Amino acid sequence: MIAIFDGHNDALTREDHARLASGRDGGHLDLPRMRAGGMRGGIFALFTPSPGEEEHEGRPFGGPGGFVEPLAEPVAHEVAAADATAAAGRLLALERAGELTVARRIEDVDAALAEGASPVAVLHLEGAEAIDPGLEALPAWHAMGLRSLGPVWSRANAFATGVQFAMPSSPDIGPGLTDAGVALVKACAELGIVVDLSHLNEKGFWDVARLEAGPLVASHSGAHAVAEASRNLTDAQLDAIGESDGLVGIVYATAFVRPDFADDADTPLSVIADHARYVADRIGARHVALGSDFDGATIPAPLGDVAGLPKLLDALRAVGFTEPELEAVAWSNWRRVLAAWWH
């Protein structure tokens, strides 16, 4: 079975997170199902919902044909810091129990491939509201194990503005990085924390690109040319990712991958494969990876959950990915980019 590294899941923020080790009755991801699907590692997100929003368990979107949602309400630093610290504690508790390893260096990722080894988890902040604008907390988060950070979710904060959910729409919505955002990207590069661009608007994307802090990474996005969702990447953005030796983790969320934007589980896996094929044809299979958004979105029913990942690999084979390319898409592309950021 091909080993899989997945670029984004929200399982730690689900109400039933306490059953991640033993197995949950629902949702998309837990450790037993990871083993069944060949997922040996992944990026585990800490996400704080906006005020008044439901827990981030798979947000329902509008029907097919398109929709626009306003930017979510901001989250106060104090609220996000408390919430994210509690969620990080859940992951660290799994590590203390010997259920997984929290990746702090690239050797931890490599070790997950050994026979009988524990899976590896990368601690990620989805939206940097838990970090104060002066960045005094960032070294402490790094010491805790933080190795990946998205400056924004789909709302504004002290660092940047996220792209709102709009279909069809360009990602060119709103202003770019603030001065604090520029300082955050530079500090992440110094500490060895991946900067994830998946929820950042286009102006912010180009601001990060100009800083040349590391390979450009969009952990859970699609190709705008295939589905014109605001969360997807334009050809120019894809080209910049390729030129930086970065990657796109192809998202599975049906509303972002379907050309009609329907939030409908009755979606074939070929739709996800079409995004992967487009990105590979545009900038090369070296820059394609997986970024499910498990437990954060509607996932195609033919996949079901993380245990169904071999079916997705079959869908990628069906659109022409070779076995060496599949190994790279499933694991080594993420490994290369993480190593480059973590120096």
Coordinates of C-alpha atoms in Angstrom, one line a residue:
M1 CA 0.0 0.0 0.0
I2 CA 1.3 3.5 -0.9
A3 CA 2.0 5.6 2.2
I4 CA -0.1 8.8 2.3
F5 CA 0.6 12.2 3.8
D6 CA -2.5 14.4 3.9
G7 CA -2.1 18.2 4.0
H8 CA -5.2 19.2 6.1
N9 CA -7.8 17.8 8.5
D10 CA -10.0 19.3 11.2
A11 CA -10.5 16.2 13.3
L12 CA -9.0 17.9 16.5
T13 CA -11.9 20.4 16.4
R14 CA -14.7 17.9 16.2
E15 CA -16.9 17.3 19.3
D16 CA -15.9 13.7 19.3
H17 CA -12.2 14.3 19.2
A18 CA -11.7 12.2 22.3
R19 CA -12.3 9.1 20.2
L20 CA -9.6 9.8 17.7
A21 CA -7.4 7.0 19.0
S22 CA -10.1 4.3 19.5
G23 CA -12.2 5.2 16.5
R24 CA -15.2 7.5 16.0
D25 CA -18.7 6.5 14.9
G26 CA -18.8 9.3 12.3
G27 CA -16.7 12.0 10.7
H28 CA -13.9 11.3 8.3
L29 CA -10.7 10.6 10.3
D30 CA -9.5 8.7 13.3
L31 CA -6.3 6.6 13.9
P32 CA -7.8 3.1 13.1
R33 CA -9.2 4.4 9.8
M34 CA -6.0 6.1 9.0
R35 CA -4.2 2.8 9.3
A36 CA -6.8 1.1 7.0
G37 CA -6.4 3.8 4.3
G38 CA -2.6 4.0 4.4
M39 CA -2.4 7.5 5.8
R40 CA 0.9 7.5 7.8
G41 CA 1.0 11.3 8.4
G42 CA -0.8 14.5 8.0
I43 CA -1.3 18.1 9.0
F44 CA -3.8 18.5 11.9
A45 CA -5.4 21.9 12.1
L46 CA -6.4 23.9 15.1
F47 CA -9.4 26.1 14.1
T48 CA -11.4 28.6 16.2
P49 CA -14.9 29.3 14.8
S50 CA -16.1 32.8 14.3
P51 CA -18.7 34.1 16.9
G52 CA -22.1 32.6 16.2
E53 CA -20.9 29.9 13.8
E54 CA -21.4 26.2 14.2
E55 CA -18.4 24.1 15.1
H56 CA -16.2 23.6 12.0
E57 CA -17.5 20.1 11.1
G58 CA -18.3 20.5 7.4
R59 CA -20.1 23.7 6.7
P60 CA -23.1 23.6 4.5
F61 CA -22.9 25.8 1.4
G62 CA -25.5 27.1 -1.0
G63 CA -26.8 25.0 -3.9
P64 CA -25.3 24.4 -7.3
G65 CA -24.8 27.3 -9.6
G66 CA -22.9 29.6 -7.3
F67 CA -23.1 31.5 -4.0
V68 CA -21.4 34.2 -2.0
E69 CA -20.9 34.3 1.7
P70 CA -19.7 37.4 3.5
L71 CA -16.4 37.2 5.4
A72 CA -16.8 35.5 8.7
E73 CA -16.7 37.7 11.8
P74 CA -13.2 38.3 13.4
V75 CA -12.1 36.3 16.4
A76 CA -10.4 38.0 19.3
H77 CA -6.8 37.0 20.1
E78 CA -7.7 36.0 23.6
V79 CA -10.5 33.7 22.5
A80 CA -8.4 32.0 19.8
A81 CA -5.3 31.6 22.0
A82 CA -7.4 29.7 24.7
D83 CA -9.2 27.6 22.1
A84 CA -6.1 26.7 20.1
T85 CA -4.1 25.9 23.2
A86 CA -6.8 23.4 24.3
A87 CA -6.9 21.8 20.9
A88 CA -3.1 21.5 20.8
G89 CA -3.3 19.8 24.1
R90 CA -5.5 17.1 22.6
L91 CA -2.8 16.3 20.0
L92 CA 0.0 16.4 22.6
A93 CA -2.0 14.0 24.8
L94 CA -2.2 11.5 21.9
E95 CA 1.5 11.7 21.6
R96 CA 2.0 11.2 25.3
A97 CA -0.2 8.1 25.1
G98 CA 2.0 6.7 22.3
E99 CA -0.7 6.9 19.7
L100 CA 1.2 9.2 17.3
T101 CA 4.3 11.4 17.0
V102 CA 4.0 15.2 16.7
A103 CA 6.5 16.1 14.0
R104 CA 9.1 18.6 15.1
R105 CA 11.8 17.8 12.5
I106 CA 11.8 16.0 9.1
E107 CA 13.3 12.9 10.7
D108 CA 10.0 12.4 12.5
V109 CA 8.1 12.3 9.2
D110 CA 10.6 9.8 7.8
A111 CA 10.3 7.6 10.8
A112 CA 6.5 7.2 10.2
L113 CA 7.3 5.0 7.2
A114 CA 8.9 2.3 9.3
E115 CA 7.1 -0.9 9.8
G116 CA 4.9 -0.7 13.0
A117 CA 5.7 3.0 13.6
S118 CA 3.2 5.5 14.9
P119 CA 1.7 7.9 12.4
V120 CA 3.0 11.4 12.4
A121 CA 1.0 14.6 12.9
V122 CA 2.1 18.2 12.0
L123 CA 0.6 20.8 14.3
H124 CA -1.0 23.6 12.3
L125 CA -2.9 26.8 13.1
E126 CA -5.6 27.5 10.6
G127 CA -5.8 31.3 11.1
A128 CA -3.1 33.0 13.2
E129 CA -5.4 34.7 15.7
A130 CA -3.9 32.7 18.5
I131 CA -0.6 34.5 17.9
D132 CA -0.4 38.1 19.2
P133 CA 0.3 40.8 16.6
G134 CA 3.7 41.4 18.3
L135 CA 4.6 37.8 17.8
E136 CA 5.7 37.3 21.4
A137 CA 3.8 34.0 21.5
L138 CA 5.2 32.5 18.3
P139 CA 8.4 31.0 19.8
A140 CA 6.3 29.4 22.5
W141 CA 4.0 27.8 19.9
H142 CA 7.1 26.6 18.0
A143 CA 8.4 25.0 21.2
M144 CA 5.0 23.4 21.7
G145 CA 5.4 21.8 18.2
L146 CA 3.8 24.2 15.8
R147 CA 5.3 23.6 12.4
S148 CA 2.7 24.9 10.0
L149 CA 0.5 28.1 10.0
G150 CA -2.1 29.7 7.8
P151 CA -2.1 33.4 8.5
V152 CA -5.8 33.5 7.9
W153 CA -9.0 31.5 7.7
S154 CA -11.8 33.1 5.6
R155 CA -12.0 36.3 7.7
A156 CA -9.8 39.2 8.5
N157 CA -7.3 39.4 11.3
A158 CA -4.2 41.4 12.4
F159 CA -2.1 39.8 9.7
A160 CA -4.1 39.6 6.5
T161 CA -7.5 39.1 5.0
G162 CA -8.8 35.7 4.1
V163 CA -10.7 35.1 0.9
Q164 CA -14.4 34.9 1.3
F165 CA -16.4 31.9 0.0
A166 CA -17.6 33.0 -3.4
M167 CA -18.4 30.9 -6.5
P168 CA -17.9 31.8 -9.2
S169 CA -15.3 34.4 -8.2
S170 CA -11.6 35.3 -8.6
P171 CA -9.5 34.9 -5.4
D172 CA -8.6 38.6 -5.8
I173 CA -10.8 39.8 -3.0
G174 CA -9.6 42.3 -0.4
P175 CA -6.3 43.7 0.8
G176 CA -2.9 41.9 1.2
L177 CA -0.7 41.4 4.2
T178 CA -0.5 44.0 7.0
D179 CA 2.9 45.0 8.4
A180 CA 2.3 42.4 11.1
G181 CA 1.6 39.8 8.5
V182 CA 4.9 40.5 6.7
A183 CA 6.6 40.2 10.1
L184 CA 4.8 36.9 10.8
V185 CA 5.9 35.3 7.5
K186 CA 9.5 36.4 8.1
A187 CA 9.4 35.0 11.7
C188 CA 7.9 31.7 10.5
A189 CA 10.8 31.4 8.0
E190 CA 13.3 32.0 10.7
L191 CA 11.8 29.5 13.1
G192 CA 11.0 26.8 10.5
I193 CA 7.2 27.0 10.3
V194 CA 5.4 26.4 7.0
V195 CA 3.3 29.3 5.8
D196 CA 0.1 27.9 4.3
L197 CA -1.7 30.1 1.7
S198 CA -4.9 28.1 1.2
H199 CA -7.3 30.7 2.8
L200 CA -5.4 33.8 1.8
N201 CA -6.7 36.1 -0.9
E202 CA -4.7 36.7 -4.0
K203 CA -3.1 40.0 -2.9
G204 CA -1.9 38.3 0.2
F205 CA -0.6 35.3 -1.8
W206 CA 1.5 37.6 -3.9
D207 CA 2.8 39.5 -0.9
V208 CA 4.0 36.2 0.6
A209 CA 5.5 35.2 -2.8
R210 CA 7.6 38.4 -2.9
L211 CA 9.1 37.7 0.5
E212 CA 10.7 34.4 -0.9
A213 CA 10.5 32.9 2.6
G214 CA 10.2 29.3 1.3
P215 CA 8.4 27.1 -1.2
L216 CA 4.8 28.3 -1.7
V217 CA 2.3 26.0 -0.1
A218 CA -1.4 25.8 -0.5
S219 CA -2.4 22.8 1.7
H220 CA -6.0 22.3 0.6
S221 CA -7.0 24.1 -2.6
G222 CA -8.0 23.3 -6.2
A223 CA -7.4 24.7 -9.7
H224 CA -9.4 27.8 -10.5
A225 CA -9.4 26.8 -14.2
V226 CA -11.4 23.7 -13.3
A227 CA -13.8 25.2 -10.8
E228 CA -14.0 29.0 -10.5
A229 CA -14.2 29.1 -6.7
S230 CA -12.5 31.9 -4.8
R231 CA -10.6 29.3 -2.7
N232 CA -8.9 27.9 -5.8
L233 CA -5.7 28.9 -7.4
T234 CA -5.3 30.8 -10.7
D235 CA -2.9 29.7 -13.4
A236 CA -0.6 32.6 -12.4
Q237 CA -0.6 31.4 -8.8
L238 CA 0.0 27.8 -9.8
D239 CA 3.0 28.9 -11.9
A240 CA 4.5 30.8 -8.9
I241 CA 4.0 27.7 -6.8
G242 CA 5.9 25.6 -9.3
E243 CA 8.7 28.2 -9.7
S244 CA 9.2 28.2 -5.9
D245 CA 9.3 24.3 -5.8
G246 CA 6.2 24.4 -3.7
L247 CA 3.0 22.3 -3.9
V248 CA -0.8 22.3 -4.0
G249 CA -2.6 19.9 -1.7
I250 CA -5.6 19.0 -3.7
V251 CA -8.7 19.5 -1.6
Y252 CA -11.6 17.0 -1.7
A253 CA -14.4 19.5 -0.6
T254 CA -17.1 19.1 -3.2
A255 CA -18.1 22.7 -3.3
F256 CA -14.6 23.7 -4.3
V257 CA -13.8 20.9 -6.8
R258 CA -17.1 20.7 -8.7
P259 CA -17.5 23.1 -11.6
D260 CA -21.1 23.7 -10.5
F261 CA -20.0 24.3 -6.8
A262 CA -22.6 21.9 -5.5
D263 CA -22.0 20.9 -1.8
D264 CA -23.1 17.4 -2.7
A265 CA -21.6 14.1 -1.5
D266 CA -22.9 12.5 -4.7
T267 CA -19.7 13.5 -6.5
P268 CA -17.3 11.1 -8.4
L269 CA -13.6 10.9 -7.4
S270 CA -12.8 11.8 -11.0
V271 CA -13.6 15.4 -10.1
I272 CA -10.8 15.5 -7.6
A273 CA -8.5 13.7 -10.0
D274 CA -9.3 16.4 -12.7
H275 CA -7.8 19.1 -10.4
A276 CA -4.7 17.0 -9.7
R277 CA -4.3 16.3 -13.4
Y278 CA -4.7 20.0 -14.3
V279 CA -2.1 21.1 -11.8
A280 CA 0.3 18.4 -12.8
D281 CA -0.1 19.3 -16.5
R282 CA 0.4 23.0 -15.7
I283 CA 3.4 22.8 -13.3
G284 CA 4.4 19.1 -13.0
A285 CA 3.4 16.2 -10.7
R286 CA 6.3 17.3 -8.4
H287 CA 4.0 20.1 -7.2
V288 CA 0.8 18.1 -6.6
A289 CA 0.0 16.6 -3.2
L290 CA -3.1 15.7 -1.2
G291 CA -5.0 18.0 1.1
S292 CA -8.3 16.5 2.0
D293 CA -10.1 18.9 4.4
F294 CA -11.4 15.8 6.2
D295 CA -13.8 16.7 9.0
G296 CA -14.1 20.3 7.6
A297 CA -16.2 19.8 4.4
T298 CA -18.4 17.6 2.4
I299 CA -16.4 14.7 1.0
P300 CA -17.4 12.7 -2.1
A301 CA -19.4 9.6 -1.0
P302 CA -17.3 7.2 -3.2
L303 CA -14.3 8.1 -0.9
G304 CA -16.3 8.1 2.3
D305 CA -13.5 8.8 4.8
V306 CA -9.8 8.3 5.2
A307 CA -10.1 4.6 4.9
G308 CA -11.1 5.1 1.3
L309 CA -7.9 6.8 0.2
P310 CA -6.8 3.8 -2.0
K311 CA -9.9 4.6 -4.1
L312 CA -8.6 8.1 -4.7
L313 CA -5.2 6.8 -5.8
D314 CA -7.0 4.6 -8.3
A315 CA -8.8 7.7 -9.6
L316 CA -5.4 9.4 -10.0
R317 CA -4.1 6.3 -11.9
A318 CA -7.2 6.6 -14.2
V319 CA -6.1 10.1 -15.3
G320 CA -2.6 9.0 -16.1
F321 CA -0.5 9.4 -12.9
T322 CA 2.3 6.8 -13.0
E323 CA 3.3 4.8 -9.9
P324 CA 6.4 6.9 -9.2
E325 CA 4.2 10.1 -9.6
L326 CA 1.6 8.6 -7.2
E327 CA 4.3 8.0 -4.6
A328 CA 5.4 11.6 -4.9
V329 CA 1.8 13.0 -4.8
A330 CA 1.0 10.8 -1.8
W331 CA 4.1 11.3 0.3
S332 CA 7.4 12.7 -1.0
N333 CA 6.2 16.0 -2.4
W334 CA 5.0 16.9 1.1
R335 CA 8.2 15.5 2.6
R336 CA 10.4 17.7 0.3
V337 CA 8.5 20.9 1.1
L338 CA 8.3 20.4 4.8
A339 CA 12.1 19.7 4.9
A340 CA 12.7 22.9 2.9
W341 CA 10.7 25.0 5.4
W342 CA 11.9 23.3 8.6
H343 CA 15.6 23.5 7.5

